[in-house]
PDB file of C-alpha atoms in Angstrom:
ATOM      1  CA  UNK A   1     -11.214 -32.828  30.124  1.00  0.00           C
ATOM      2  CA  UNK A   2      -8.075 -31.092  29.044  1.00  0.00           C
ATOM      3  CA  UNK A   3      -7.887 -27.899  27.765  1.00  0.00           C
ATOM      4  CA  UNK A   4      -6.382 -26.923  24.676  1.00  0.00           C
ATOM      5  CA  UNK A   5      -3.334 -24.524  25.174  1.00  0.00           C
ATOM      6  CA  UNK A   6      -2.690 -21.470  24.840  1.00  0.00           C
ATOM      7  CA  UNK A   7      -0.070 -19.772  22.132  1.00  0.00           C
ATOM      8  CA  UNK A   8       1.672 -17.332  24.899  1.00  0.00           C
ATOM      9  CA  UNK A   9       1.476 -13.721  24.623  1.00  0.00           C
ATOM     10  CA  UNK A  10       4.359 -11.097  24.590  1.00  0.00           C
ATOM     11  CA  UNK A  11       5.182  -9.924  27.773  1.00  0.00           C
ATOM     12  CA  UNK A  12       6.774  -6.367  27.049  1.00  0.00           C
ATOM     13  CA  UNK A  13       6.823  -4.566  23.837  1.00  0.00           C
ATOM     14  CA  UNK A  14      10.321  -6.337  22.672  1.00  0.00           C
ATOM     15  CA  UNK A  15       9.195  -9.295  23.518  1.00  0.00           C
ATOM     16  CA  UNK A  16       8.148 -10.716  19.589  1.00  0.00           C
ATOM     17  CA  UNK A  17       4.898 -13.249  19.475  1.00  0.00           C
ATOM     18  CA  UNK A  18       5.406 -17.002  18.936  1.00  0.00           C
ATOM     19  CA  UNK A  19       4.983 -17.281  15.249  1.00  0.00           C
ATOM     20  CA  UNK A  20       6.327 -19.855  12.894  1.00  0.00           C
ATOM     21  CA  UNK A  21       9.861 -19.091  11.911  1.00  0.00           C
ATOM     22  CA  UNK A  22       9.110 -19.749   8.661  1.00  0.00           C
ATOM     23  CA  UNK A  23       6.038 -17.211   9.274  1.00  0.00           C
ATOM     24  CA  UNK A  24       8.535 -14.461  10.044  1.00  0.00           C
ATOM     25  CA  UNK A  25      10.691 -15.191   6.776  1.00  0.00           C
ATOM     26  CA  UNK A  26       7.676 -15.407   4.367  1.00  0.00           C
ATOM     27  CA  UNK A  27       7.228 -11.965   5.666  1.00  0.00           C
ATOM     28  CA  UNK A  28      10.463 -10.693   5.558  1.00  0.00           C
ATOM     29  CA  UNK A  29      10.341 -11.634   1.450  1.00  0.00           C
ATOM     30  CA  UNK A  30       7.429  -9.517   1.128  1.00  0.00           C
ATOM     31  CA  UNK A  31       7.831  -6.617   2.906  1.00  0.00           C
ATOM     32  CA  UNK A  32      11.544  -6.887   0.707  1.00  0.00           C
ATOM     33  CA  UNK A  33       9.982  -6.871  -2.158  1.00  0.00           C
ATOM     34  CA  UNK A  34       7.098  -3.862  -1.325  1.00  0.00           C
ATOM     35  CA  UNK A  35      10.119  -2.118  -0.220  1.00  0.00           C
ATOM     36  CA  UNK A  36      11.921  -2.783  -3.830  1.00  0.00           C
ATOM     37  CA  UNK A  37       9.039  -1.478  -5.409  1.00  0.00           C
ATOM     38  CA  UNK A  38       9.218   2.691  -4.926  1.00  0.00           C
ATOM     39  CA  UNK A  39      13.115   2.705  -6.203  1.00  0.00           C
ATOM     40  CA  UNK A  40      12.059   0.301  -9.121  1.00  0.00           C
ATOM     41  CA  UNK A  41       9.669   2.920 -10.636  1.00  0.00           C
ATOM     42  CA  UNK A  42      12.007   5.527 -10.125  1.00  0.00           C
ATOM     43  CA  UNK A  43      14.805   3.509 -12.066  1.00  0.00           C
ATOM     44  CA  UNK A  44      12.316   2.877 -14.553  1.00  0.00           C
ATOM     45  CA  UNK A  45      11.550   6.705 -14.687  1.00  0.00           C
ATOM     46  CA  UNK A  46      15.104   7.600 -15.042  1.00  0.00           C
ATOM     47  CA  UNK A  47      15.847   5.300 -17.086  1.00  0.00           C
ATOM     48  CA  UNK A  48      13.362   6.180 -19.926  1.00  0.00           C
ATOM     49  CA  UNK A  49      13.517  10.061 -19.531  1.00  0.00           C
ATOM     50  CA  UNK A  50      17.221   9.823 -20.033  1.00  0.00           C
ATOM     51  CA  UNK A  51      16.760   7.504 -23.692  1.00  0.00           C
ATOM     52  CA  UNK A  52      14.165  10.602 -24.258  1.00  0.00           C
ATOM     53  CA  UNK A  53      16.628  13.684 -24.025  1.00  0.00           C
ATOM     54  CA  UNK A  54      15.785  16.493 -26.916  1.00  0.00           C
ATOM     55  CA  UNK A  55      18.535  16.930 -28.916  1.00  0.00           C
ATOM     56  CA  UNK A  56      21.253  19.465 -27.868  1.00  0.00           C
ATOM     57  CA  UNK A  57      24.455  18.962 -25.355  1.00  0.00           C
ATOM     58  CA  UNK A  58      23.018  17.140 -22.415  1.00  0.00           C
ATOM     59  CA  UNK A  59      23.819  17.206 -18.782  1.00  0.00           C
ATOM     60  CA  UNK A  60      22.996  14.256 -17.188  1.00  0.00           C
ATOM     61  CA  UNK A  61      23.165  14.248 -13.682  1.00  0.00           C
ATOM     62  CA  UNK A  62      22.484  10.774 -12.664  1.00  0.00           C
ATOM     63  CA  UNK A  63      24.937   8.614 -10.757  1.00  0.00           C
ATOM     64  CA  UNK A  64      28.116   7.286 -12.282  1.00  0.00           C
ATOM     65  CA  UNK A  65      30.894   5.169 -10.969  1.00  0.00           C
ATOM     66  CA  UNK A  66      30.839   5.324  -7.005  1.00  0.00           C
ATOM     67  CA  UNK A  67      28.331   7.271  -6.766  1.00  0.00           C
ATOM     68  CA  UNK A  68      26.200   4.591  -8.235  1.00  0.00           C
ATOM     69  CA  UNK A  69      27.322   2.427  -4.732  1.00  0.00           C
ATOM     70  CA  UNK A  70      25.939   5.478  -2.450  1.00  0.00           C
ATOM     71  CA  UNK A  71      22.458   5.697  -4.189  1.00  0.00           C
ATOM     72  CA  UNK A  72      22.499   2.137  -3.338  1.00  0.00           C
ATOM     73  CA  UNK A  73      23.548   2.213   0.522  1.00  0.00           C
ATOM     74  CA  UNK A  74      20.941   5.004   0.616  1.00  0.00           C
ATOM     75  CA  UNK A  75      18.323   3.001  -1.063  1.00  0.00           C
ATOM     76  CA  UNK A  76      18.875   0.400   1.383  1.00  0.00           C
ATOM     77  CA  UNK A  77      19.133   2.026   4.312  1.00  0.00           C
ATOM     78  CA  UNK A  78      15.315   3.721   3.492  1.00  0.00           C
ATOM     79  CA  UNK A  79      14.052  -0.440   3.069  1.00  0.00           C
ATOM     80  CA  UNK A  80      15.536  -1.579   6.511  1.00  0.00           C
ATOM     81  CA  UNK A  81      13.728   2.088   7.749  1.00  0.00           C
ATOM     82  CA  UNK A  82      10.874   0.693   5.699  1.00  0.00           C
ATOM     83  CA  UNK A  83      10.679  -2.971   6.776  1.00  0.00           C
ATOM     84  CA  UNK A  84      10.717  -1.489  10.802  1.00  0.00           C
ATOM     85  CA  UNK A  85       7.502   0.646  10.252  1.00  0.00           C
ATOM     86  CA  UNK A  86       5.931  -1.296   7.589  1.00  0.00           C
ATOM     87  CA  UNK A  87       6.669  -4.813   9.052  1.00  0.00           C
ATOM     88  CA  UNK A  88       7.107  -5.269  12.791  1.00  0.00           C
ATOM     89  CA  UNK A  89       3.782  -3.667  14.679  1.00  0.00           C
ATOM     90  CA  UNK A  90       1.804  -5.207  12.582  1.00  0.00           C
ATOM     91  CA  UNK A  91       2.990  -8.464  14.620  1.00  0.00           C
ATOM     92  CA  UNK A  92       1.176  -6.975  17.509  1.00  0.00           C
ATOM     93  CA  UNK A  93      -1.955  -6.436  16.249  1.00  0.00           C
ATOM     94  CA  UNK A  94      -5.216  -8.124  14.472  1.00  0.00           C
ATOM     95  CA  UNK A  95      -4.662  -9.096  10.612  1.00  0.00           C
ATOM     96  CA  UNK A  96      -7.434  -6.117   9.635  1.00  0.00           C
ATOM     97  CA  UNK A  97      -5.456  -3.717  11.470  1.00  0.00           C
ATOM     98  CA  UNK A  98      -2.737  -4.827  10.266  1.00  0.00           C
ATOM     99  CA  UNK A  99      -3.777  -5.330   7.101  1.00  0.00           C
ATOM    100  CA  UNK A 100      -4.659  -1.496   6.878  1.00  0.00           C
ATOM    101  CA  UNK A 101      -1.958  -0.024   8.519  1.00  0.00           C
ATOM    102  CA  UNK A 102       0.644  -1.919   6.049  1.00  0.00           C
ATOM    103  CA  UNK A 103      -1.746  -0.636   2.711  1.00  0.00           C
ATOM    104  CA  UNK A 104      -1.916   2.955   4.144  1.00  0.00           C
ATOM    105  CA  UNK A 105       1.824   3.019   5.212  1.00  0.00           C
ATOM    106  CA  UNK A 106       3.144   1.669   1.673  1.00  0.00           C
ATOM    107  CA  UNK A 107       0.745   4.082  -0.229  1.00  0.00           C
ATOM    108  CA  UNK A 108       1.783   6.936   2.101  1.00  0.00           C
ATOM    109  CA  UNK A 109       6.123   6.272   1.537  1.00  0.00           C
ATOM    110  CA  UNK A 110       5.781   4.802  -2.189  1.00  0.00           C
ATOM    111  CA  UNK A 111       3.616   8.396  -3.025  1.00  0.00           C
ATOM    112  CA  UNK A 112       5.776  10.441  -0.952  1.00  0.00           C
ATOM    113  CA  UNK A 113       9.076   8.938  -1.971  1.00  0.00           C
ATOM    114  CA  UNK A 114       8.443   9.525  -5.866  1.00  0.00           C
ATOM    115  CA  UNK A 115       6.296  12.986  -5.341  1.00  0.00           C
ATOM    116  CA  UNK A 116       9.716  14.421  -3.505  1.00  0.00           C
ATOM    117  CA  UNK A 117      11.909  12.626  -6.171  1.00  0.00           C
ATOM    118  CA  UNK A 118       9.611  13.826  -9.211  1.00  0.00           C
ATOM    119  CA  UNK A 119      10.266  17.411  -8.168  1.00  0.00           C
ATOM    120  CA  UNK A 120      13.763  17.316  -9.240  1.00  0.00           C
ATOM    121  CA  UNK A 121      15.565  17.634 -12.783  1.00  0.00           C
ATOM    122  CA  UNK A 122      17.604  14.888 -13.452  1.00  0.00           C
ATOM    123  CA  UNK A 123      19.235  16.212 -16.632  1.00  0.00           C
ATOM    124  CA  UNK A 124      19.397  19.726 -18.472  1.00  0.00           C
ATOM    125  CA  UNK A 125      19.723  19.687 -22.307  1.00  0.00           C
ATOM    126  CA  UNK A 126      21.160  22.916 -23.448  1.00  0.00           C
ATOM    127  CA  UNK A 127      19.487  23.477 -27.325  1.00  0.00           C
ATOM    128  CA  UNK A 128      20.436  27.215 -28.531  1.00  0.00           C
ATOM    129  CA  UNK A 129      19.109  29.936 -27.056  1.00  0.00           C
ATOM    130  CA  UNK A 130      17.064  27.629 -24.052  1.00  0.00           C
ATOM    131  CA  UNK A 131      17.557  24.915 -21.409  1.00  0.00           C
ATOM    132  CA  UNK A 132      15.548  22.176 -20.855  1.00  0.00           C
ATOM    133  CA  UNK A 133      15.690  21.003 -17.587  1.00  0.00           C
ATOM    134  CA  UNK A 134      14.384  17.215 -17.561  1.00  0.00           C
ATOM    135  CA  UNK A 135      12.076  14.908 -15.119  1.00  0.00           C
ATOM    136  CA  UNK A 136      12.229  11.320 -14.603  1.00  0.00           C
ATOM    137  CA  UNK A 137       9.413   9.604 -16.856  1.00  0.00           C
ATOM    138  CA  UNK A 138       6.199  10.323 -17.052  1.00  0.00           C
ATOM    139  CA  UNK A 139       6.830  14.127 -15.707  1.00  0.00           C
ATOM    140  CA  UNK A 140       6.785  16.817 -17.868  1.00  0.00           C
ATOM    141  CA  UNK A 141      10.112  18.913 -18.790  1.00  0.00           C
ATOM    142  CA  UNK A 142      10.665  22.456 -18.325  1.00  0.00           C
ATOM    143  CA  UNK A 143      11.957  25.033 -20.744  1.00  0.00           C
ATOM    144  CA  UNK A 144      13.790  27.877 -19.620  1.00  0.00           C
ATOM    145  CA  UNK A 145      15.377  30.559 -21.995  1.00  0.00           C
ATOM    146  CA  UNK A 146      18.689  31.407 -21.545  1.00  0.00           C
ATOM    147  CA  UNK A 147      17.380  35.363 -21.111  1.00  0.00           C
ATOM    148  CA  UNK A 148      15.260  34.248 -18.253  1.00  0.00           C
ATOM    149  CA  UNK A 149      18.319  32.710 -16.300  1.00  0.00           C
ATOM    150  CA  UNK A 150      18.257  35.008 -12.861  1.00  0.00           C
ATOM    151  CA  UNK A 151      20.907  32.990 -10.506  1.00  0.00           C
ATOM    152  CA  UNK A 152      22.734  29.668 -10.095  1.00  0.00           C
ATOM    153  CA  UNK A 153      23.426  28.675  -6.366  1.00  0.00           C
ATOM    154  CA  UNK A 154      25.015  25.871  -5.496  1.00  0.00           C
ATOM    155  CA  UNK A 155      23.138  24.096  -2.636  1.00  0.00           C
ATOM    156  CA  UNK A 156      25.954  22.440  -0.265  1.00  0.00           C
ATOM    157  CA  UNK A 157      26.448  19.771   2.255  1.00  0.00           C
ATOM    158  CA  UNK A 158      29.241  17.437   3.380  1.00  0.00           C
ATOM    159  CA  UNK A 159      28.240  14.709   1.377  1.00  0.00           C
ATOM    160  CA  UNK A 160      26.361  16.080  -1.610  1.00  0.00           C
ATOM    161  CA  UNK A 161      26.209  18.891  -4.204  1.00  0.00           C
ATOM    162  CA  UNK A 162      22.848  20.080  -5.884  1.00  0.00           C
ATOM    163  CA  UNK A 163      22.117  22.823  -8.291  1.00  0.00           C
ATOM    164  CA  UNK A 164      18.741  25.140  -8.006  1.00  0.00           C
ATOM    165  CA  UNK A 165      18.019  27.283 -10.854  1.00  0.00           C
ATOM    166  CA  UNK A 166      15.615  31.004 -10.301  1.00  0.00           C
ATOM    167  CA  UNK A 167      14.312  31.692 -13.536  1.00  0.00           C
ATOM    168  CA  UNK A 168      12.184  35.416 -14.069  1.00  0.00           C
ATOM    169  CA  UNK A 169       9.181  35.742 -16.424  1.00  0.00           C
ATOM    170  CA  UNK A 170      10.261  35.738 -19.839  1.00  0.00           C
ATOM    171  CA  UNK A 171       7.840  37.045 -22.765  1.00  0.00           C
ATOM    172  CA  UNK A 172       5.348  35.348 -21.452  1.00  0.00           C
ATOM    173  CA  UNK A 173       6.893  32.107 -20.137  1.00  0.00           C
ATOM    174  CA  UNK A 174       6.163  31.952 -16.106  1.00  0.00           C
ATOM    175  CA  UNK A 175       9.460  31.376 -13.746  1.00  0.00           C
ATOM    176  CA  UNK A 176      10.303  29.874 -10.722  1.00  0.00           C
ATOM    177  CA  UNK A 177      12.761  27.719  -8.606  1.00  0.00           C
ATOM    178  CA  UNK A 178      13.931  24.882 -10.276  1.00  0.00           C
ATOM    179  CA  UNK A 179      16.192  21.601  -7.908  1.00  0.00           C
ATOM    180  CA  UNK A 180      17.956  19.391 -10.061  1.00  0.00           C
ATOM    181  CA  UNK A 181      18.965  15.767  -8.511  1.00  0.00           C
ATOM    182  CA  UNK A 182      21.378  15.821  -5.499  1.00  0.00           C
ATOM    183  CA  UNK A 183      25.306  14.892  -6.545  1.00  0.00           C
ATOM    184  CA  UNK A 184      27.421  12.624  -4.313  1.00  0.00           C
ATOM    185  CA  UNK A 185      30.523  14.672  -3.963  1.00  0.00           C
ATOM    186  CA  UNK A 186      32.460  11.301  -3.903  1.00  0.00           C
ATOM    187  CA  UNK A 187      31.262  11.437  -7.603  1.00  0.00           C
ATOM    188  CA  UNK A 188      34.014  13.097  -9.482  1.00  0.00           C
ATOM    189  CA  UNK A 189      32.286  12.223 -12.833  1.00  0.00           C
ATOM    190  CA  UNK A 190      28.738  13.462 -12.162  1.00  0.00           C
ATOM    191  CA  UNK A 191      30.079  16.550 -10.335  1.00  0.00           C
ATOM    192  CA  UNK A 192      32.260  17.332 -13.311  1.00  0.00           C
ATOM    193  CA  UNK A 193      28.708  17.513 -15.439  1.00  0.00           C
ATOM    194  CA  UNK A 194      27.322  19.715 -12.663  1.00  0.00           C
ATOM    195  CA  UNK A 195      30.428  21.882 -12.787  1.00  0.00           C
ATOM    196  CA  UNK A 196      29.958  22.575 -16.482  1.00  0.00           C
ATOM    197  CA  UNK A 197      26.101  22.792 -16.181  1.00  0.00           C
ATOM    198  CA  UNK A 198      26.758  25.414 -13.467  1.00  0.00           C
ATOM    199  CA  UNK A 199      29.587  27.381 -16.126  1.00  0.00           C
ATOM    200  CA  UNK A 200      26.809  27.131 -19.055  1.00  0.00           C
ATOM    201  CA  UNK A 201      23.670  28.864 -16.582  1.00  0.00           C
ATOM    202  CA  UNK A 202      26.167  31.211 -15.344  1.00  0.00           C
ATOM    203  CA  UNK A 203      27.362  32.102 -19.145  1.00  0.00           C
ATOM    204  CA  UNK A 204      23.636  32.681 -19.956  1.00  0.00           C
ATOM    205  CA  UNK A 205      22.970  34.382 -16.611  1.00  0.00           C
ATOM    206  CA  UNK A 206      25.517  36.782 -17.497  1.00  0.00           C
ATOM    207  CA  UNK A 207      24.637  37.019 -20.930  1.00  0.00           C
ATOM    208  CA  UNK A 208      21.490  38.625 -19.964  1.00  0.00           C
ATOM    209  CA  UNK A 209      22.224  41.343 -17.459  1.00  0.00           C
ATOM    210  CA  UNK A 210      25.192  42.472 -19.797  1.00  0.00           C
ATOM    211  CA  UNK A 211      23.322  45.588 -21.250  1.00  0.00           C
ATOM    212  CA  UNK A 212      21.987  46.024 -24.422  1.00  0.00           C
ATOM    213  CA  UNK A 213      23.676  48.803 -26.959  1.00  0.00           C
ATOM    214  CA  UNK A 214      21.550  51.731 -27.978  1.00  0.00           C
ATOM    215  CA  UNK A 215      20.707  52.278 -31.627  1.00  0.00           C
ATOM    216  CA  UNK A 216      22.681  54.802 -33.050  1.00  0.00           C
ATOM    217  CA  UNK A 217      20.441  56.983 -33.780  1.00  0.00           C
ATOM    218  CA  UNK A 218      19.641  57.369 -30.069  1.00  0.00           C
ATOM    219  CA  UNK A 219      23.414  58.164 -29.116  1.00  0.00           C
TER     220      UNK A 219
END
């Protein structure tokens, strides 16, 4: 009596199983698609927080122009990094493990990916005597008044620009270190709003360690 045969086995670890080629491509859609997913919401939450400024003169410090191109080379080059972990050991194991690794490993990068991104100010609406330094939607804003403006540095690299704020206590108001988003330095456009976002922090900076005139009485 024959025997049925056997589907053969990898023989070292590059060595992919036999699976349907149309197997393989059915994955490859999903795994796009799960790998869409992250950069979607945080489109969505830039998108909405921008069409939510307060009123004053904004800075927006999204990506304009070529800059727009990088974000996307970036964005793809973290789904092909995704696709490799997410997609091809889970050929070499059992559907339940796979099954769980791919759920844990999506949950881990989608909650990581927008947690690092939701730390940093995409936009800073100047409105009188405060700054309000805005988070993609649905993160809260942060107001910061001009008094309590401590230093502007100028984080560099060869490729990108990004501005980080110190704010002191002020009457009140806890401060702290605020990032904004990370500016291609290809980007003429967006660096020319970080430029003049720098020039209006630095105006208020100075504003408040210029001292204060005694009353005349106390002369």
């Amino acid at each position: 009596m024959s025997t049925p045969s056997q589907t053969p086995q990898p023989t070292s670890l590059l060595d992919l199983p036999n699976v349907e080629q149309s197997d393989v491509l059915k994955l490859l859609r999903v795994e796009l698609f799960l790998a869409v997913v992250p950069f979607i919401f945080l489109a969505a939450g830039s998108f909405i927080a921008i069409h939510r400024l307060p009123e004053g003169k904004a800075f927006v410090l999204e990506a304009r122009g070529v800059g727009i191109f990088y974000d996307f080379m970036s964005a793809l080059l973290m789904m092909v990094l995704f696709g490799f972990f997410y997609m091809f050991p889970s050929l070499w194991v059992r559907r339940s493990i796979s099954i769980v690794y791919r759920v844990v490993f999506f949950l881990v990068f989608t909650s990581g990916l927008c947690w690092l991104e939701s730390e940093k100010y995409i936009a800073v609406v100047q409105t009188g005597d405060s700054f309000v330094f805005v988070r993609r939607f649905p993160f809260g804003s942060t107001i910061v008044p001009a008094g309590s403006v401590a230093s502007v540095f100028t984080r560099k690299t060869s490729a990108i620009h990004a501005l980080r704020v110190t704010a002191s206590s002020w009457r009140g108001i806890p401060g702290g270190t605020l990032e904004c988003e990370r500016v291609w330095i290809k980007d003429q456009r967006t660096m020319r709003v970080m430029d003049e976002l720098a020039l209006a922090l630095g105006g208020a900076q100075a504003d408040s360690l210029r001292p204060v005139a005694a009353p005349a009485g106390l002369r």
